[in-house]
Coordinates of C-alpha atoms in Angstrom, one line a residue:
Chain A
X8 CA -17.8 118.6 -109.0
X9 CA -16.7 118.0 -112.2
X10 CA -19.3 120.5 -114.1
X11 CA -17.5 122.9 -111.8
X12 CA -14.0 122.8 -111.3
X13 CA -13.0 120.5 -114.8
X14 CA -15.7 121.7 -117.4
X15 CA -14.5 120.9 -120.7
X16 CA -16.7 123.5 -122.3
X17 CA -15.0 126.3 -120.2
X18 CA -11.6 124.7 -120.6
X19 CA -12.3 125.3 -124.6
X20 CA -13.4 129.1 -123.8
X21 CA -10.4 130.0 -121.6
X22 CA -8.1 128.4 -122.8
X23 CA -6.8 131.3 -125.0
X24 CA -7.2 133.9 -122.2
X25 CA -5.0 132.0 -120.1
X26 CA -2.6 130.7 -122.6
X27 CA -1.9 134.5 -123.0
X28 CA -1.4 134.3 -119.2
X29 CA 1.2 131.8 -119.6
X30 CA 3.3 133.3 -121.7
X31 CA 3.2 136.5 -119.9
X32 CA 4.4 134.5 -116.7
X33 CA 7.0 133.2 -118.7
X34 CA 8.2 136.4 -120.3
X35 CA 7.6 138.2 -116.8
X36 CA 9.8 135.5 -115.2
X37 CA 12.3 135.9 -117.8
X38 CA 12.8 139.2 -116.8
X39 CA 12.3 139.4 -113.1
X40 CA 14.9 136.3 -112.8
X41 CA 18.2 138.3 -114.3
X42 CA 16.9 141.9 -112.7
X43 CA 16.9 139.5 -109.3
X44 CA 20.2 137.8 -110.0
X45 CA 22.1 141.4 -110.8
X46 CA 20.8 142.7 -107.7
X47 CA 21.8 140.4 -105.7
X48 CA 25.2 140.3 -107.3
X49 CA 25.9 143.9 -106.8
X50 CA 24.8 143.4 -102.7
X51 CA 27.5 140.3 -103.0
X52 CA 30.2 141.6 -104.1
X53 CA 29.4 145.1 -102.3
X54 CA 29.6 142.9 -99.0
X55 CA 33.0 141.2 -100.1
X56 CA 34.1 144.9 -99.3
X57 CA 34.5 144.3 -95.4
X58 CA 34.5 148.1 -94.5
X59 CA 32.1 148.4 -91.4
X60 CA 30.4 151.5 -93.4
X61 CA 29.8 149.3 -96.3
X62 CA 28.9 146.4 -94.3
X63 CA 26.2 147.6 -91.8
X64 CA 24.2 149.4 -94.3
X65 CA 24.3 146.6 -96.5
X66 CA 23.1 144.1 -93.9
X67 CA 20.5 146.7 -92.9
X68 CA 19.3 146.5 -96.3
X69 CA 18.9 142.9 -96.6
X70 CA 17.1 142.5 -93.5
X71 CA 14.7 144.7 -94.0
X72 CA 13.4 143.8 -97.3
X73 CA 13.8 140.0 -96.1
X74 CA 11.6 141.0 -92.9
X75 CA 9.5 143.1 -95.8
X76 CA 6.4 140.9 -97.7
X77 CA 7.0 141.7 -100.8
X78 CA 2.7 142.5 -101.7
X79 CA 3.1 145.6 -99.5
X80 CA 6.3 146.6 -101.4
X81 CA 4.3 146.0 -104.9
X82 CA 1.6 148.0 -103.1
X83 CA 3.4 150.8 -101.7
X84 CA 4.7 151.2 -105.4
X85 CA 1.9 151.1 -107.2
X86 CA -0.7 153.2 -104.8
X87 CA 1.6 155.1 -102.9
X88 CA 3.8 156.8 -105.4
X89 CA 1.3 158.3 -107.4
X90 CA 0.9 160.8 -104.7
X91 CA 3.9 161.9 -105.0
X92 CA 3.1 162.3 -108.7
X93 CA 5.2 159.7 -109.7
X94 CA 2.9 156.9 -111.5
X95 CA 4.8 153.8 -112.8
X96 CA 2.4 150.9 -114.1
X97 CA 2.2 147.7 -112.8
X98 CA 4.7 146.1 -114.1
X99 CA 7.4 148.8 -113.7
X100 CA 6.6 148.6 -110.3
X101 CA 6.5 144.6 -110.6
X102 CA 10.2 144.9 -111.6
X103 CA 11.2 147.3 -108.7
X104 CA 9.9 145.5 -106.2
X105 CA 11.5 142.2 -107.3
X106 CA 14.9 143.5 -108.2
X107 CA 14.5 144.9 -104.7
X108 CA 13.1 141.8 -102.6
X109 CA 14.6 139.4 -104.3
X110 CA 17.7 141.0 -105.3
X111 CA 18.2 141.0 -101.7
X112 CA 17.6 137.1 -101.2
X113 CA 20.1 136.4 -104.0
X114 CA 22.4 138.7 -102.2
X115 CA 22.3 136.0 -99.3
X116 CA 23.0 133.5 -101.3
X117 CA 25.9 134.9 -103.8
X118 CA 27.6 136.0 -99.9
X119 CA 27.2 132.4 -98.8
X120 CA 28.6 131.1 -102.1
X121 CA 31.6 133.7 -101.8
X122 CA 32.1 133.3 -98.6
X123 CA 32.6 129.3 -99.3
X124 CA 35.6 129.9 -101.3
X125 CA 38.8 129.7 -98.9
X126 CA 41.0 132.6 -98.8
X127 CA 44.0 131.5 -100.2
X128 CA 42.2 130.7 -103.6
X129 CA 42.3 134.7 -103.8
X130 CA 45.5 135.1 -102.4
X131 CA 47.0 132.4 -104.7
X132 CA 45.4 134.2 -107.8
X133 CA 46.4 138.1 -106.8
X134 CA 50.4 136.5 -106.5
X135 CA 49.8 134.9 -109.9
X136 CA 49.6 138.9 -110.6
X137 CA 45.7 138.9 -111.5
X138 CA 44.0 141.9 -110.7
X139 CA 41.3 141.8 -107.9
X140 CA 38.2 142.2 -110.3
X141 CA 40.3 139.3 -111.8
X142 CA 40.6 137.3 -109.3
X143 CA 36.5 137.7 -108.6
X144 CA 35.6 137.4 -111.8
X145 CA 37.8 134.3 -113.2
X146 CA 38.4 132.1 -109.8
X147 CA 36.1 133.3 -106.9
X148 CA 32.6 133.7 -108.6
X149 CA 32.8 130.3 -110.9
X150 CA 33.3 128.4 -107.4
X151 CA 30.7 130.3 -105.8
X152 CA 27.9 129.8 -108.1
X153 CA 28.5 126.5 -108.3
X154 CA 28.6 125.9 -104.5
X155 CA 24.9 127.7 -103.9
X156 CA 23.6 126.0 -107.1
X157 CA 20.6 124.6 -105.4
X158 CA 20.2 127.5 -103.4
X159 CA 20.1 129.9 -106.3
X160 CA 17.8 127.5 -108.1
X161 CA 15.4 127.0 -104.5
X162 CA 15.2 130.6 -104.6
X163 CA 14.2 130.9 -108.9
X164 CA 11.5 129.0 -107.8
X165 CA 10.3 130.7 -105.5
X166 CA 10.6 134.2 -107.8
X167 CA 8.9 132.9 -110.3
X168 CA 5.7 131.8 -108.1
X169 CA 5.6 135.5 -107.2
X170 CA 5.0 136.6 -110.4
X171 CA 1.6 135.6 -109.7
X172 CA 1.5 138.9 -107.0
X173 CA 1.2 140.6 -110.6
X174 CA -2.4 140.1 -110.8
X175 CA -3.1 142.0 -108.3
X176 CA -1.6 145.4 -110.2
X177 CA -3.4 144.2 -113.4
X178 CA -0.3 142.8 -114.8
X179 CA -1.8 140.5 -116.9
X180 CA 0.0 137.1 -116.2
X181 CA -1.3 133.6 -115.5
X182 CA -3.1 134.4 -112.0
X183 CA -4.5 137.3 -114.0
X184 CA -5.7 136.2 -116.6
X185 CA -7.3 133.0 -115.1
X186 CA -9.0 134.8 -113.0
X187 CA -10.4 137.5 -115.5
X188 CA -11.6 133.9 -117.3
X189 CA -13.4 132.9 -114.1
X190 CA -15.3 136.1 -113.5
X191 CA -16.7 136.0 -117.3
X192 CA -17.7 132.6 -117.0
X193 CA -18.7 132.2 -113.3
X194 CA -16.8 129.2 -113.2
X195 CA -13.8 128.4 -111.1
X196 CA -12.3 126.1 -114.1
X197 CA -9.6 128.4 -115.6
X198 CA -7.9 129.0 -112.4
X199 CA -8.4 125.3 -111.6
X200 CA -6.4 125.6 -115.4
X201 CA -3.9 128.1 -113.7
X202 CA -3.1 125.8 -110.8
X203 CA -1.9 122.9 -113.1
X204 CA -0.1 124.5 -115.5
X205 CA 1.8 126.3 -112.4
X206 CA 2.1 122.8 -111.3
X207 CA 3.5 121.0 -114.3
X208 CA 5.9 124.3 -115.1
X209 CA 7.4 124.2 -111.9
X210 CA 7.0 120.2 -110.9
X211 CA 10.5 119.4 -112.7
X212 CA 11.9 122.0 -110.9
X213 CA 10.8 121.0 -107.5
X214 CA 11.5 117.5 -107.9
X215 CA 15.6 118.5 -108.9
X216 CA 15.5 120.2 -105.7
X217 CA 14.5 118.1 -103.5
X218 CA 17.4 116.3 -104.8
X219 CA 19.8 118.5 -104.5
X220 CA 18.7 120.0 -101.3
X221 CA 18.9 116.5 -99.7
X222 CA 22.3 115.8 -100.9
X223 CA 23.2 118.9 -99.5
X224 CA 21.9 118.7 -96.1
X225 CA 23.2 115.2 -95.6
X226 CA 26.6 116.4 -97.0
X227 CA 26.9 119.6 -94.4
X228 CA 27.8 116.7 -91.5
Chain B
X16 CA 3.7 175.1 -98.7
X17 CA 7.4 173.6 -99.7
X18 CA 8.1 170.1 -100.9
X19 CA 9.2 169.1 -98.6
X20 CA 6.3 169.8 -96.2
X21 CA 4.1 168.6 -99.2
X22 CA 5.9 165.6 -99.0
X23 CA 4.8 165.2 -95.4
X24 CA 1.6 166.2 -95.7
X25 CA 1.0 163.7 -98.2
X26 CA 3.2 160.9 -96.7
X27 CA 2.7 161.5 -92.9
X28 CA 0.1 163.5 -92.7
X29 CA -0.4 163.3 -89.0
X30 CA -4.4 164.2 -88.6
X31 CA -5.1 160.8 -90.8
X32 CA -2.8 158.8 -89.4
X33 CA -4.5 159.0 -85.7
X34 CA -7.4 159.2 -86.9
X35 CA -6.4 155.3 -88.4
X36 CA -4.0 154.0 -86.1
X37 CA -7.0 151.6 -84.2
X38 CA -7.4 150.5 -87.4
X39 CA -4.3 149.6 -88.6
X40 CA -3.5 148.1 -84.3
X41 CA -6.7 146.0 -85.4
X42 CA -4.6 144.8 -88.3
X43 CA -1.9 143.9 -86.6
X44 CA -3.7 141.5 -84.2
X45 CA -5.1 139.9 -87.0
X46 CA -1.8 139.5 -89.1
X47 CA -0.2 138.4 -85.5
X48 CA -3.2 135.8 -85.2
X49 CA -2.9 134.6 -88.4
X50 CA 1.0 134.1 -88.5
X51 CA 0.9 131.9 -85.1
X52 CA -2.0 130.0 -86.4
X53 CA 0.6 129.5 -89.5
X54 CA 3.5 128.7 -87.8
X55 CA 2.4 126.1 -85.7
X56 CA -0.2 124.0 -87.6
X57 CA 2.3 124.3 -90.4
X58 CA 5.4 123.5 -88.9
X59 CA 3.5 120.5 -86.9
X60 CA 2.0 119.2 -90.0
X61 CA 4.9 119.1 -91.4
X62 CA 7.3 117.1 -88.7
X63 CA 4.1 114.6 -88.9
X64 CA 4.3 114.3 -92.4
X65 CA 8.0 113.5 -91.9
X66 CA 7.9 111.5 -89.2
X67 CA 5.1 109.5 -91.1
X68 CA 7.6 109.2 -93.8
X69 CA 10.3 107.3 -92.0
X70 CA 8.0 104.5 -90.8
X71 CA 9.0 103.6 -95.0
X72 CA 5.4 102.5 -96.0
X73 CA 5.7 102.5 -99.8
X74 CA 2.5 103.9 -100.9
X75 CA 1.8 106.3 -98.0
X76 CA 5.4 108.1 -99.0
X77 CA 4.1 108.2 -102.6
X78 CA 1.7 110.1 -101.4
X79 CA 3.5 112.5 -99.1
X80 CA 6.0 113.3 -101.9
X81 CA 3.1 114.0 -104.5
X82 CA 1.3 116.4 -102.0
X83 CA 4.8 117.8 -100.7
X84 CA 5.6 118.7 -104.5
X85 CA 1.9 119.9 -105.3
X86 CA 2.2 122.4 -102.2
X87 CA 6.1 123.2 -103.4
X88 CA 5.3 124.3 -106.9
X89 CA 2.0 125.9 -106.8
X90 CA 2.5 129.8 -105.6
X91 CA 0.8 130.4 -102.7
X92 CA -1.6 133.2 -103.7
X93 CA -3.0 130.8 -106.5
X94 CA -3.9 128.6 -103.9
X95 CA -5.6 131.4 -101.6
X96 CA -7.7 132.1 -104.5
X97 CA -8.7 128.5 -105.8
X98 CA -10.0 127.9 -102.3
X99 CA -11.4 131.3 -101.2
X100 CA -13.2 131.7 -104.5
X101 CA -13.2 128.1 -105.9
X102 CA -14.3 125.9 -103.0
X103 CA -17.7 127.6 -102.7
X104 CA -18.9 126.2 -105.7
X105 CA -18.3 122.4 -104.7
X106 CA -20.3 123.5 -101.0
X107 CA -18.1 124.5 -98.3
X108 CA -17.1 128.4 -98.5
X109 CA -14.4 129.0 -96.1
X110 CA -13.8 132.7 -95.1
X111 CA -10.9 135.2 -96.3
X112 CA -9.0 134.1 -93.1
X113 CA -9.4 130.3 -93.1
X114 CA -8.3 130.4 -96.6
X115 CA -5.3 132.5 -96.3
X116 CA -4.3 130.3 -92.7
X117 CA -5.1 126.9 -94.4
X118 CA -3.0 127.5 -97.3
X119 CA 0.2 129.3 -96.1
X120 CA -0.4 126.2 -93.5
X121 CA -0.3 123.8 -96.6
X122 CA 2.8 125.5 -98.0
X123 CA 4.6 125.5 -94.4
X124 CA 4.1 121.9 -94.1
X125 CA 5.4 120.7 -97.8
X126 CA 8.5 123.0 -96.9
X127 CA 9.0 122.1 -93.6
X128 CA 8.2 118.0 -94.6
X129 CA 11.1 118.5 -96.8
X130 CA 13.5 120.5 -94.2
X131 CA 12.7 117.5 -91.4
X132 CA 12.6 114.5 -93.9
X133 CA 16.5 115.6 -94.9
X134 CA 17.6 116.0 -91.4
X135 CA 16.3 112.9 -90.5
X136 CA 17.6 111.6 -93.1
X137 CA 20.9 113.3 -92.3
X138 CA 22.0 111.4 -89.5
X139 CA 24.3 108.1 -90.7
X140 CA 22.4 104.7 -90.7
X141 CA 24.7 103.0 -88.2
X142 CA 23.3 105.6 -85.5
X143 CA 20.2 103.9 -85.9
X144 CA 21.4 100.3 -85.8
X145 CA 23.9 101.3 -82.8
X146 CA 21.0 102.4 -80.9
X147 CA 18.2 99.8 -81.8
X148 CA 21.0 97.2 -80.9
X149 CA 21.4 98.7 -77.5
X150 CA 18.1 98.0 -77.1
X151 CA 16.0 101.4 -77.7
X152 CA 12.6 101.1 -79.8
X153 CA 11.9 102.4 -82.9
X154 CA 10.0 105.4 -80.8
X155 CA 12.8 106.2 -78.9
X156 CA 15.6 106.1 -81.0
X157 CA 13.8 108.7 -83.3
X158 CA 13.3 111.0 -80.5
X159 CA 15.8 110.7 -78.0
X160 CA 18.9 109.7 -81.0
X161 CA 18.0 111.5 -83.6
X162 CA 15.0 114.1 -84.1
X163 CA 18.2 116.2 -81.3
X164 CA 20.5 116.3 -84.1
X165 CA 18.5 116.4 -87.3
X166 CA 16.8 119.6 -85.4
X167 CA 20.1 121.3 -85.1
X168 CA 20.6 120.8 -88.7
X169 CA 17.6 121.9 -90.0
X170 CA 16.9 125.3 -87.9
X171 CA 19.1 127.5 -90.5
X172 CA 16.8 126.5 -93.6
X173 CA 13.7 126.4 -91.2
X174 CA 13.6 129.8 -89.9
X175 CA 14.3 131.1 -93.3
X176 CA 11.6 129.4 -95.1
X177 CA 8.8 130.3 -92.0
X178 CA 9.7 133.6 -92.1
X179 CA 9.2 134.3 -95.8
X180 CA 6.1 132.2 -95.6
X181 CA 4.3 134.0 -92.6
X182 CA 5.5 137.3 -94.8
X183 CA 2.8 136.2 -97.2
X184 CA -0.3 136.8 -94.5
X185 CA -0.4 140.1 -96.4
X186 CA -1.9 138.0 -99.1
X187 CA -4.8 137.4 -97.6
X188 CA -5.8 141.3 -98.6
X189 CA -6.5 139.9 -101.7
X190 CA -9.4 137.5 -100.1
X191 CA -10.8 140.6 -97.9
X192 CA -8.8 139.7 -94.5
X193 CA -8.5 142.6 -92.4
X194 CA -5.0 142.3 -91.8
X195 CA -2.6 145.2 -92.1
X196 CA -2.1 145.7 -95.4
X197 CA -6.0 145.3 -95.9
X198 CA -6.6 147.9 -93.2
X199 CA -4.1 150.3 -94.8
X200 CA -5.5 150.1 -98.2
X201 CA -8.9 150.3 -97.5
X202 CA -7.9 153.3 -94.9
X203 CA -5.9 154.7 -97.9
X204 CA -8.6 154.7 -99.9
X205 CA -11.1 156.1 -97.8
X206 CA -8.7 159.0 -96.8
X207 CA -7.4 159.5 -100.4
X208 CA -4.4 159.7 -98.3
X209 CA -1.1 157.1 -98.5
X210 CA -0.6 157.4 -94.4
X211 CA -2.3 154.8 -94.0
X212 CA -0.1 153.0 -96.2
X213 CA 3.4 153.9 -94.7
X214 CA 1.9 153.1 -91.0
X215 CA 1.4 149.3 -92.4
X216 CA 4.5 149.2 -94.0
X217 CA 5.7 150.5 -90.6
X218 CA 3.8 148.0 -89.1
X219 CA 5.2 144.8 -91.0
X220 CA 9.0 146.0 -90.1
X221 CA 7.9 146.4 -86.3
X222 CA 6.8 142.9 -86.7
X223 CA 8.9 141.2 -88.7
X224 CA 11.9 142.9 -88.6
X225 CA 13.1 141.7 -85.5
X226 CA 12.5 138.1 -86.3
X227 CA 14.9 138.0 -89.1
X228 CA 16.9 139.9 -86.9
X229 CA 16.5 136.6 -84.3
X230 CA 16.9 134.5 -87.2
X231 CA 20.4 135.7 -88.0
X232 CA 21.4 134.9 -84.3
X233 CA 20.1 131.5 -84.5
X234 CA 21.2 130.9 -87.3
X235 CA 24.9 131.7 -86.3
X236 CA 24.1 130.0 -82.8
X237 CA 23.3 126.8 -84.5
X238 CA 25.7 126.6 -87.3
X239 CA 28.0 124.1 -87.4
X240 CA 31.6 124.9 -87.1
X241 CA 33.7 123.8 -89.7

């Protein structure tokens, strides 16, 4: 048991393959996370705008990419559009695919957080003779954040454990690399490796969470 | 030939798509299959794990909340892989499928633990003293006082977080499950053709789309007014 999923020897050997890995999640994550967040900024304040052609669309949009897995999106990208002569990489096609799926998710949340702050504040703010982006930008948005914190934080998480859908367009992140590792070394140790260091990256984050997301569920009442 | 018909020819050509429409039905069963098998083991795993959790046994929550966090933080494909090509070397070697259903199950349940544990957790002490004092057990204040309205509570955040998580049956491609997305690929690659593709993709909207649609309703259905 031990030989095979903890053996020090292959620990020693993969340890640099997947220490590449990690920081490729990391610098991955760092850019998946902001391409997520703008999408779903421009959805949210597209959606303030309560014209019915701007609003239908929009919800159209977000419901089918929330009802779309994001794999087949990554997939579609990455095998389907070189037919059309078009042949992006995996990890340009990593970045569409998130800013598209998870832009869309963050575009749930920034509307809920928007929608949380009452009328008036706006209204109170345009008669103070700010301007509408203004008024967003200086009281709505600051409120907003701050009201889907945990939300926007739940949902981080849950972007930065699908990074690991890289691997399977040979963008060499964690997942990746581990598993390149394993298939060198016929051992199941370096993804065994993968799995912890997912754990203790993401274990703070999880246990804030849980946190907030019980304070906030006790507080709805 | 214009582009446009190029484009079709390419993207929808009709002659392939026939010819793999069984397979890509086949796929759809599977995925369908695959998602129930999800949703409920998950979703009662988790309302056990829950309901284990308010009996307040110290060392037994530990517990819970350490496997709750594991199945919270680690992404669900590395967990598909670790058992569909890890586990065979300590004896048992599940298939593509009981991987890909025991681990989205896994993931369910830590959400769904967490989703149930807050509503329960939700509802103001004093309901529970009010209705032990009246002279309800332990049993049936939980379930007739206040598993109702913790439930009501929780459905927005639950139907969310199962639909995103069922989504992820498309991982199980990656462990050789014939579900769509393997069926289209391997279709696709056997055509040299992306048909195949679009009829998944296709396929996954039929299914899915109209239970986010659902979930919206609900969601609005069960809100609570403020």
């Amino acid at each position: 048991m031990i030989e095979a999923f903890f053996n020090i020897d292959i620990m020693k050997a993969a340890w640099p393959i997947v220490l590449t890995g990690l920081w490729n999640t990391i610098l991955l994550s760092l850019i998946v996370v902001p391409l997520g967040l703008l999408g779903g900024l421009i959805l949210a304040l597209l959606a303030s705008i309560k014209h019915p052609l701007v609003r239908w669309p929009l919800m159209a949009w977000v419901d089918f990419f929330r009802a779309f897995p994001p794999l087949v999106l990554l997939v579609l990208l990455f095998a389907g559009l070189p037919f059309a002569g078009l042949e992006l990489g995996g990890f340009a096609c990593v970045a569409i695919a998130f800013f598209l799926n998870t832009g869309s998710y963050y575009g749930e949340i920034f509307r809920a957080g928007i929608d949380s702050v009452p009328a008036g504040q706006v209204e109170a703010a345009r008669s103070t003779g700010l301007t509408r982006m203004q008024a967003t930008r200086y009281v709505v948005l600051p409120q907003a954040v701050r009201n889907v914190m945990p939300d926007l934080l739940s949902n981080t998480l849950e972007v930065v454990k699908l990074t690991s859908l890289g691997s399977v367009v040979a963008v060499p992140e964690l997942l990746y690399e581990a598993r390149q590792a394993q298939s060198i070394t016929y051992n199941p140790t370096p993804i065994v490796m993968a799995a912890v260091i997912y754990f203790l990256l993401l274990w703070p984050l999880v246990r804030l969470l849980s946190r907030l997301e019980n304070r906030a569920l006790a507080g709805r009442r | 030939m214009s582009g446009w018909d190029k484009f079709v020819e390419t993207f929808f050509n009709a002659k392939v798509m026939w010819k793999y429409l069984p397979d890509i039905l086949s796929g759809m069963v599977v995925t369908i299959e695959l998602a129930l098998l999800i949703v409920v083991t998950g979703l009662g795993a988790g309302l056990a794990l829950a309901l284990l959790r308010s009996l307040a046994i110290r060392p037994l929550n530990w517990l819970i909340i350490f496997v709750v966090d594991l199945f919270r933080s680690l992404p669900p494909l590395v967990i598909i892989v670790l058992m569909y090509f890890g586990l065979p070397y300590a004896g048992p070697a599940p298939s593509g499928f009981v991987s890909t259903w025991l681990s989205l199950a896994f993931v369910l349940m830590a959400f769904s633990e967490e989703i149930f544990w807050a509503g329960i957790t939700s509802i103001p002490k004093g309901q529970w003293e009010a209705s032990r004092s009246t002279g309800l057990s332990f049993g049936q204040t939980l379930f007739n006082v206040v598993l109702p309205q913790a439930f009501r509570l929780t459905i927005p955040p639950l139907t969310n977080r199962t639909i995103s998580i069922t989504k992820g049956t498309a991982l199980g491609t990656v462990v050789a499950v014939t579900e769509i997305l393997g069926q289209a690929s391997s279709a696709m690659s056997n055509s040299y053709n992306p048909s195949p593709l679009m009829m998944g993709a296709a396929a996954y909207v039929v299914l899915f789309l109209p239970v986010v649609v659902a979930a919206r309703w609900i969601e609005s259905k069960f809100a609570w007014k403020r």
